[in-house]
Tab-separated table of C-alpha atoms and ligand atoms in Angstrom:
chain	number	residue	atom	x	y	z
A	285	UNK	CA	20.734	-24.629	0.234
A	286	UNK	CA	19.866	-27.333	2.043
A	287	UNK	CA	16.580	-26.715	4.614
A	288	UNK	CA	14.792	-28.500	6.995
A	289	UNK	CA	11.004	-27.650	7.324
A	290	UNK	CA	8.870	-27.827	10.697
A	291	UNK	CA	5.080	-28.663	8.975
A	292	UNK	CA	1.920	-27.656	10.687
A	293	UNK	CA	-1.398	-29.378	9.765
A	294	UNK	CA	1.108	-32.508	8.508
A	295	UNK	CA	-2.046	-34.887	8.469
A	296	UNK	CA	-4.049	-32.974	6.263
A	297	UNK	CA	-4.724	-33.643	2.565
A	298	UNK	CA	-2.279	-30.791	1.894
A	299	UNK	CA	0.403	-31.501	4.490
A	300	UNK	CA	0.588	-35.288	3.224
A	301	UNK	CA	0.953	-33.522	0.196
A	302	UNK	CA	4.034	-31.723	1.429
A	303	UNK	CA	5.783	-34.480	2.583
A	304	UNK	CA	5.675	-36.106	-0.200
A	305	UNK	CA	7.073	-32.854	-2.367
A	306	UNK	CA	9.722	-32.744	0.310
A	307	UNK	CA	10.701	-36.646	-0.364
A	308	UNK	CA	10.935	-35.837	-4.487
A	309	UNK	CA	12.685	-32.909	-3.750
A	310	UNK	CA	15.262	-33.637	-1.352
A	311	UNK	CA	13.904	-31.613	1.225
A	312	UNK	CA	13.877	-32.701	5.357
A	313	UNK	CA	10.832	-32.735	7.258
A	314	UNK	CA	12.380	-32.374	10.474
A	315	UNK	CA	9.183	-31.853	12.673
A	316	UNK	CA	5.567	-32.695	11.950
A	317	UNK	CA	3.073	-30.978	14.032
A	318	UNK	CA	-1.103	-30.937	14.096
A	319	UNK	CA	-3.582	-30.392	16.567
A	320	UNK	CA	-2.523	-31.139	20.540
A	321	UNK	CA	1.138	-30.827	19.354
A	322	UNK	CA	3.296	-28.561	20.731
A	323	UNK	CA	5.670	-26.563	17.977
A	324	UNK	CA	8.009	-24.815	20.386
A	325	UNK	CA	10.586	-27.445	21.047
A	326	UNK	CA	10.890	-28.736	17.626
A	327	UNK	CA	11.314	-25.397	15.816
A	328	UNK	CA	14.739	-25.388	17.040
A	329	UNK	CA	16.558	-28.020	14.683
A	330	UNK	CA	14.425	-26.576	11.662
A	331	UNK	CA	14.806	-23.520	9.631
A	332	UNK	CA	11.532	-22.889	7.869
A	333	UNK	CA	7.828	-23.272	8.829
A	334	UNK	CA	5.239	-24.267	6.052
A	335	UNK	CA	1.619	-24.124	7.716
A	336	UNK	CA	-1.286	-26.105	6.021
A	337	UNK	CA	-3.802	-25.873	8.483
A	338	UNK	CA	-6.438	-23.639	10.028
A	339	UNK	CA	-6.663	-19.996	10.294
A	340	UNK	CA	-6.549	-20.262	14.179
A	341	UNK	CA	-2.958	-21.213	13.999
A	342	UNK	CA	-1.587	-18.191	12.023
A	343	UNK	CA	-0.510	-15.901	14.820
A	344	UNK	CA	1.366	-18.106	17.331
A	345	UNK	CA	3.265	-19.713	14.230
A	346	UNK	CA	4.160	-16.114	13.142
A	347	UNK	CA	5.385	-15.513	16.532
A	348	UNK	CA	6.933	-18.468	17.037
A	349	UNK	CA	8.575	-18.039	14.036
A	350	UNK	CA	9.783	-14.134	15.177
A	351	UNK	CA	10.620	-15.474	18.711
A	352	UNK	CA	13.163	-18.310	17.196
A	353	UNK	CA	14.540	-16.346	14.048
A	354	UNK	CA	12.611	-18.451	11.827
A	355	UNK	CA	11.225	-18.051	8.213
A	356	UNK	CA	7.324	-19.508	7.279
A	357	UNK	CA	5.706	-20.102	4.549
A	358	UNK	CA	1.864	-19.624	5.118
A	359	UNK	CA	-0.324	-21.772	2.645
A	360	UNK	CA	-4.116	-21.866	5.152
A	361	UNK	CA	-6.456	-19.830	3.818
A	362	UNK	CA	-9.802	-18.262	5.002
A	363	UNK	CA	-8.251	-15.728	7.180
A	364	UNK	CA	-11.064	-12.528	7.688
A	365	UNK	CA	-9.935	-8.964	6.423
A	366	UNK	CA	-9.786	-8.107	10.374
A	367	UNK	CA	-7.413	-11.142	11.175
A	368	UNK	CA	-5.095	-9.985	8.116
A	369	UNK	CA	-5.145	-6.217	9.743
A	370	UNK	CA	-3.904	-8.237	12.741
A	371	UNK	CA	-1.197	-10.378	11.582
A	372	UNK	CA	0.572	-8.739	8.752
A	373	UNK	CA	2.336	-6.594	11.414
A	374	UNK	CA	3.707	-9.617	12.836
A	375	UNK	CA	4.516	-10.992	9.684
A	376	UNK	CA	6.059	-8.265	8.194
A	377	UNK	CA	9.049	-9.105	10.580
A	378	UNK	CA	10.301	-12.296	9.558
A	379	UNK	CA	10.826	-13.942	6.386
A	380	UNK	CA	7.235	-14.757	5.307
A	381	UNK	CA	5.677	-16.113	2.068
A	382	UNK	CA	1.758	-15.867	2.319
A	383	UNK	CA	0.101	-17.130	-0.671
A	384	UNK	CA	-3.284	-18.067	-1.409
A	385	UNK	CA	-2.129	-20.363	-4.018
A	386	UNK	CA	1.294	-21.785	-4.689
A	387	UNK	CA	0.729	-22.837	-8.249
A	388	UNK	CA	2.443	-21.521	-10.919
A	389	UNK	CA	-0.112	-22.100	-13.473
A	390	UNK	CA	-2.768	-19.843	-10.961
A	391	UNK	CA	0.099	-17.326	-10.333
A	392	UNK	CA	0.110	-16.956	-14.097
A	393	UNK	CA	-3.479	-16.074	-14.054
A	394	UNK	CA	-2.924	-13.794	-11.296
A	395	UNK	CA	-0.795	-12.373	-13.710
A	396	UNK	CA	-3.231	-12.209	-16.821
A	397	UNK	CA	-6.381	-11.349	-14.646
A	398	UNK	CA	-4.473	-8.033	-13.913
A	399	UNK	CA	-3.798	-7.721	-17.274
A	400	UNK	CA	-7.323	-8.247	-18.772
A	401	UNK	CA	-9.132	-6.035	-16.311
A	402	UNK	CA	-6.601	-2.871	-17.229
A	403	UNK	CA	-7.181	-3.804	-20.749
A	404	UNK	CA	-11.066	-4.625	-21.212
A	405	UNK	CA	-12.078	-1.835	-18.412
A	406	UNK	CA	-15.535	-2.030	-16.699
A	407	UNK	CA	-16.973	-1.774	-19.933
A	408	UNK	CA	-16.715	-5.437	-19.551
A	409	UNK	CA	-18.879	-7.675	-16.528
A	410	UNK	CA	-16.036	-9.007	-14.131
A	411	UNK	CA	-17.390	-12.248	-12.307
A	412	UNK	CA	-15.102	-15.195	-10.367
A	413	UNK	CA	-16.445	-18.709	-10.390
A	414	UNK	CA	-14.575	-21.229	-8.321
A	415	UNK	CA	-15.331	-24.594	-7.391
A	416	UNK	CA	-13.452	-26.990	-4.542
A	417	UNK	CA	-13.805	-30.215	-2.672
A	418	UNK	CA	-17.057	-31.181	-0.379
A	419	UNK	CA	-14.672	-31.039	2.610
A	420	UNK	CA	-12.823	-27.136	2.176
A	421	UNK	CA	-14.202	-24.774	5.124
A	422	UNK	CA	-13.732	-21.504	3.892
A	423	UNK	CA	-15.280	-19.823	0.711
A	424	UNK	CA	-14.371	-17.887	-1.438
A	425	UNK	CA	-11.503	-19.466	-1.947
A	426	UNK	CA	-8.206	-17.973	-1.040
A	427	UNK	CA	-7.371	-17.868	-4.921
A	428	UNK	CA	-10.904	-16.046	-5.823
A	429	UNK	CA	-10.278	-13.424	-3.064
A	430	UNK	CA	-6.668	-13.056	-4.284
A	431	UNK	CA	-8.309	-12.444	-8.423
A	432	UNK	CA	-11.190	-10.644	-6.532
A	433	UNK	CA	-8.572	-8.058	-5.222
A	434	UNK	CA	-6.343	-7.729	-8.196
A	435	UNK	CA	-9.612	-6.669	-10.616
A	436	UNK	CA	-10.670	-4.248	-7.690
A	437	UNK	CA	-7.583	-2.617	-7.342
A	438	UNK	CA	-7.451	-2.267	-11.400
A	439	UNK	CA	-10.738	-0.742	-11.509
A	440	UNK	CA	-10.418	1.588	-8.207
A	441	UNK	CA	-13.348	-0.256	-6.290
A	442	UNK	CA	-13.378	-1.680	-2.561
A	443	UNK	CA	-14.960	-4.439	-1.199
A	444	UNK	CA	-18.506	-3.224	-1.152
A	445	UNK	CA	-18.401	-4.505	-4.650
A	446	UNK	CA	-18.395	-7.325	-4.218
A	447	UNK	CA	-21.448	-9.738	-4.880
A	448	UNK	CA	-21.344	-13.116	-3.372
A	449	UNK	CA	-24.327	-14.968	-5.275
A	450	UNK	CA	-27.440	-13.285	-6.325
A	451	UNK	CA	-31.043	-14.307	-5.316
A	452	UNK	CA	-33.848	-13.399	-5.820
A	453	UNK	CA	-35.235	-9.900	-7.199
A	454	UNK	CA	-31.476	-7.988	-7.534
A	455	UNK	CA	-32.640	-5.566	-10.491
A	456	UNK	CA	-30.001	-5.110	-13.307
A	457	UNK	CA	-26.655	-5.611	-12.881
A	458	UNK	CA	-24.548	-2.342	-12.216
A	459	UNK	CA	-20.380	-2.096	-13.660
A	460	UNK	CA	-19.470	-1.568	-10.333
A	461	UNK	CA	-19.876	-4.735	-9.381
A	462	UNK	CA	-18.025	-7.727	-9.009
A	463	UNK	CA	-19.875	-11.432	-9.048
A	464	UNK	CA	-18.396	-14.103	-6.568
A	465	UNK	CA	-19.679	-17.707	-7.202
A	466	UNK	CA	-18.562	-20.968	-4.821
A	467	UNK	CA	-19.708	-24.208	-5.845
A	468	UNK	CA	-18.868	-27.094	-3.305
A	469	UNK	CA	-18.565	-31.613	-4.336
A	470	UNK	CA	-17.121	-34.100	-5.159
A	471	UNK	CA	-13.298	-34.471	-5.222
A	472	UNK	CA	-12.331	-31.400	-7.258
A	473	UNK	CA	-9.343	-30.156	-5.922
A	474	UNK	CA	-9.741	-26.265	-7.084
A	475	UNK	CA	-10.908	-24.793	-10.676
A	476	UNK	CA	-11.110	-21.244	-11.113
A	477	UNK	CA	-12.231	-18.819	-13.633
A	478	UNK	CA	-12.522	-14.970	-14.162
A	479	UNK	CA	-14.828	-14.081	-16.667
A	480	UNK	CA	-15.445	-10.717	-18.694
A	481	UNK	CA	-18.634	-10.561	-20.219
A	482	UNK	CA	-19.691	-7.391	-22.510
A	483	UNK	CA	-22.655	-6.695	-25.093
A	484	UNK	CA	-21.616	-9.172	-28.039
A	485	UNK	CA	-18.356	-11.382	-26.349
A	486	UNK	CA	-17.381	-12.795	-23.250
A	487	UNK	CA	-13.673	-13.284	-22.326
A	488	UNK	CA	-12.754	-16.483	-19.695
A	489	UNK	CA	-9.584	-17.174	-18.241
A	490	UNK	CA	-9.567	-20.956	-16.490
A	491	UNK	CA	-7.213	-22.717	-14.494
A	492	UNK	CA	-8.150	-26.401	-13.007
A	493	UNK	CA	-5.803	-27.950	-10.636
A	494	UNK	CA	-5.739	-31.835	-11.136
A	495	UNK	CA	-3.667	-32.532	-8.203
A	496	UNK	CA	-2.909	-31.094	-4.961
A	497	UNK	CA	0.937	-31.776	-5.338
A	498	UNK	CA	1.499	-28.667	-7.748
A	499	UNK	CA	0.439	-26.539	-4.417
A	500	UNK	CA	3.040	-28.209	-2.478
A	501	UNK	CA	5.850	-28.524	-4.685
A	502	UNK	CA	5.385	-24.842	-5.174
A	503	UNK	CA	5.122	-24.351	-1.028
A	504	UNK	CA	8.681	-25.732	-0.719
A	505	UNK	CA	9.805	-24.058	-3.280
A	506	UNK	CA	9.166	-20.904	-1.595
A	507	UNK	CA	10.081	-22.340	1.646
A	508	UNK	CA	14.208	-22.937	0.136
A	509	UNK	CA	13.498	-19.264	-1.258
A	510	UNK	CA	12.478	-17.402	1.516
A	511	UNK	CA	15.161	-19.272	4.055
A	512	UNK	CA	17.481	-16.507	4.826
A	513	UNK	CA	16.064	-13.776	3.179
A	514	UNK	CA	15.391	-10.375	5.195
A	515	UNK	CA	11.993	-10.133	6.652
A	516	UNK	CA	9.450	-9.069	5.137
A	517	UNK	CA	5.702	-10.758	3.371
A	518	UNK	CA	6.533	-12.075	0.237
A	519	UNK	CA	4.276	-13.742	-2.293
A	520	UNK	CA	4.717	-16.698	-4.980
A	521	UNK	CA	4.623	-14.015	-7.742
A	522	UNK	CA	8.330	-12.923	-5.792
A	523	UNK	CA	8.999	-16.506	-5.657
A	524	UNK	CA	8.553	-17.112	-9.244
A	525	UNK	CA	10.134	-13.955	-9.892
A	526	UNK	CA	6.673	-12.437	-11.674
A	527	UNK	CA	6.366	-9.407	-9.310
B	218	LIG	P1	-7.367	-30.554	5.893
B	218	LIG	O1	-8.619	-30.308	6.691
B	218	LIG	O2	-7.249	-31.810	5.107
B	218	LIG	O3	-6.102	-30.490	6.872
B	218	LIG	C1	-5.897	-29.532	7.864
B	218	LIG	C2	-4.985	-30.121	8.921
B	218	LIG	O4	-4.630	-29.081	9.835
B	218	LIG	C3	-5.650	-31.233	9.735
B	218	LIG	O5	-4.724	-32.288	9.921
B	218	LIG	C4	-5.976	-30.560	11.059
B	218	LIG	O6	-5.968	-31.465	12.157
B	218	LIG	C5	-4.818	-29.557	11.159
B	218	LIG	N1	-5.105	-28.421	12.033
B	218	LIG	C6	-6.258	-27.721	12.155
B	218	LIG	N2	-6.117	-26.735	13.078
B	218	LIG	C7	-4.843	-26.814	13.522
B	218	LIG	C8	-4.096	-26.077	14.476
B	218	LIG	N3	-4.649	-25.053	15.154
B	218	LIG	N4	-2.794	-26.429	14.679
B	218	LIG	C9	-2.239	-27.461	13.999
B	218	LIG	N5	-2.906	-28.207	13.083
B	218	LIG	C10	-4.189	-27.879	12.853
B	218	LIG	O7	-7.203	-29.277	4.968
B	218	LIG	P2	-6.300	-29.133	3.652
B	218	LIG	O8	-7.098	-29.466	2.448
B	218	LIG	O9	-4.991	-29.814	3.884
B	218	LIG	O10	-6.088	-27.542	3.616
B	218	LIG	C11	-5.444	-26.871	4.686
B	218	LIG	C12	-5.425	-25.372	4.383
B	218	LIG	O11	-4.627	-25.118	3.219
B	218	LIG	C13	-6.809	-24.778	4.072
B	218	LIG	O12	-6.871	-23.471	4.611
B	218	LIG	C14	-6.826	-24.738	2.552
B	218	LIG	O13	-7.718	-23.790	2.022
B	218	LIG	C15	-5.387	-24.355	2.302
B	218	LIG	N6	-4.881	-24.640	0.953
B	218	LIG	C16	-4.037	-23.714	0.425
B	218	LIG	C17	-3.451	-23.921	-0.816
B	218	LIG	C18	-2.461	-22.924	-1.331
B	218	LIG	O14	-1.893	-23.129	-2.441
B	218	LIG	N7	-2.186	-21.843	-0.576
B	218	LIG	C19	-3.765	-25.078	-1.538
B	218	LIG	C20	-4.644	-26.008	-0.992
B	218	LIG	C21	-5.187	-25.773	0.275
């Protein structure tokens, strides 16, 4: 089916990157919006919304989106657990697709961090490294809290367990807890690995993105695949048919 897309945050690093997915792909860009602009008038000639931008923007594109009958595809990450509480209501009544990472090689290691955590058990240390860009704002990344939730909900912990970087005198490590690590230069557009350590072998899964145009060819993807569906928040795992 042929869309148009209205894209917020278009002169970012990742919304260049989505215009230049829609150009291989066929897809219209039929409205390209960033700070100072004004989304309400353009929505109208476009079907879906794909939002690269700041956490700030989330909830008037949702309503915008549930005001005009539109669809949105919400790639900014760094939203707080409170903010979430806040706008998955809203979301929940259009056709949304909120994922941390539209990649398919990262929403295969969604895939086999679930796997590894019901298999190995907390027997085994679970710790996420990931490293980005000098420039990214939030941390962890939205792909380490997204393999930070799928090994708590296999081993029945909440967020308490979480560690974000140790320092200093933090006594032994306990196997109800779950090591965060975000390390911040260069260019590196996102690497991430789980790792399961026990007494005698350690386990890694890694994924390294190269180029931020797998994120964005996935982001349209999910933009002609969640035009006209019921509402409802959808992930890339429904996208790619994994869930
Ligand atoms: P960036 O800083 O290069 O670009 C952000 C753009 O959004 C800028 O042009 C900025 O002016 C604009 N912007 C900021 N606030 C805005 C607002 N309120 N309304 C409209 N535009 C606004 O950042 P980036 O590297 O392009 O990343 C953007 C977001 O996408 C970040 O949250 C990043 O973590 C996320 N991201 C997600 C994925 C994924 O697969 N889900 C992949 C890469 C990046």
């Amino acid at each position: 089916m042929a869309i148009s897309i209205l894209l917020n945050g278009y002169k970012g690093r990742m919304g260049q990157a989505v215009i230049a997915a829609c150009s291989d792909l066929g897809v219209t860009v039929g409205a390209q919006v960033d700070v100072g602009i004004d989304p309400t008038s353009a929505i109208d000639t476009c079907d879906v919304i794909i939002d690269f931008s700041s956490p700030k923007a989330t909830q008037g594109l949702l309503e915008l989106a549930k005001v005009k009958g539109k669809a949105i595809v919400i790639g900014t990450t760094g939203h707080t657990a409170e903010e979430k509480k806040l706008l998955l209501p809203i979301a929940s009544q259009v056709p949304c697709v909120w994922a941390g990472n539209f990649s398919v090689g990262v929403n295969l290691l969604f895939a086999l961090t679930r796997q590894a955590s019901r298999i190995l058990g907390s027997d085994y240390d679970a710790e996420v490294i990931e490293m980005h860009h000098r420039f990214k704002k939030d941390s962890p990344s939205g792909t380490a809290a997204r393999l930070l939730e799928i090994i708590l909900e296999e081993r029945k912990l909440n967020a308490d367990a979480l560690r974000h970087g140790r320092e200093g005198i933090t006594g032994e490590r306990t196997n109800t807890e779950v090591g965060v690590h975000s390390l911040r230069g260069g260019d590196v557009v996102g690497d991430h690995t789980v790792l399961f350590a026990a007494l005698g072998e350690r386990f890694e899964l890694t994924h390294k993105a190269s180029d931020r145009a797998i994120f964005a060819r996935g982001a349209v993807r999910a933009a002609q695949w969640v035009s006209g569906r019921k509402p409802g928040v959808y992930d890339m795992q429904d996208v790619l048919g994994l869930a």
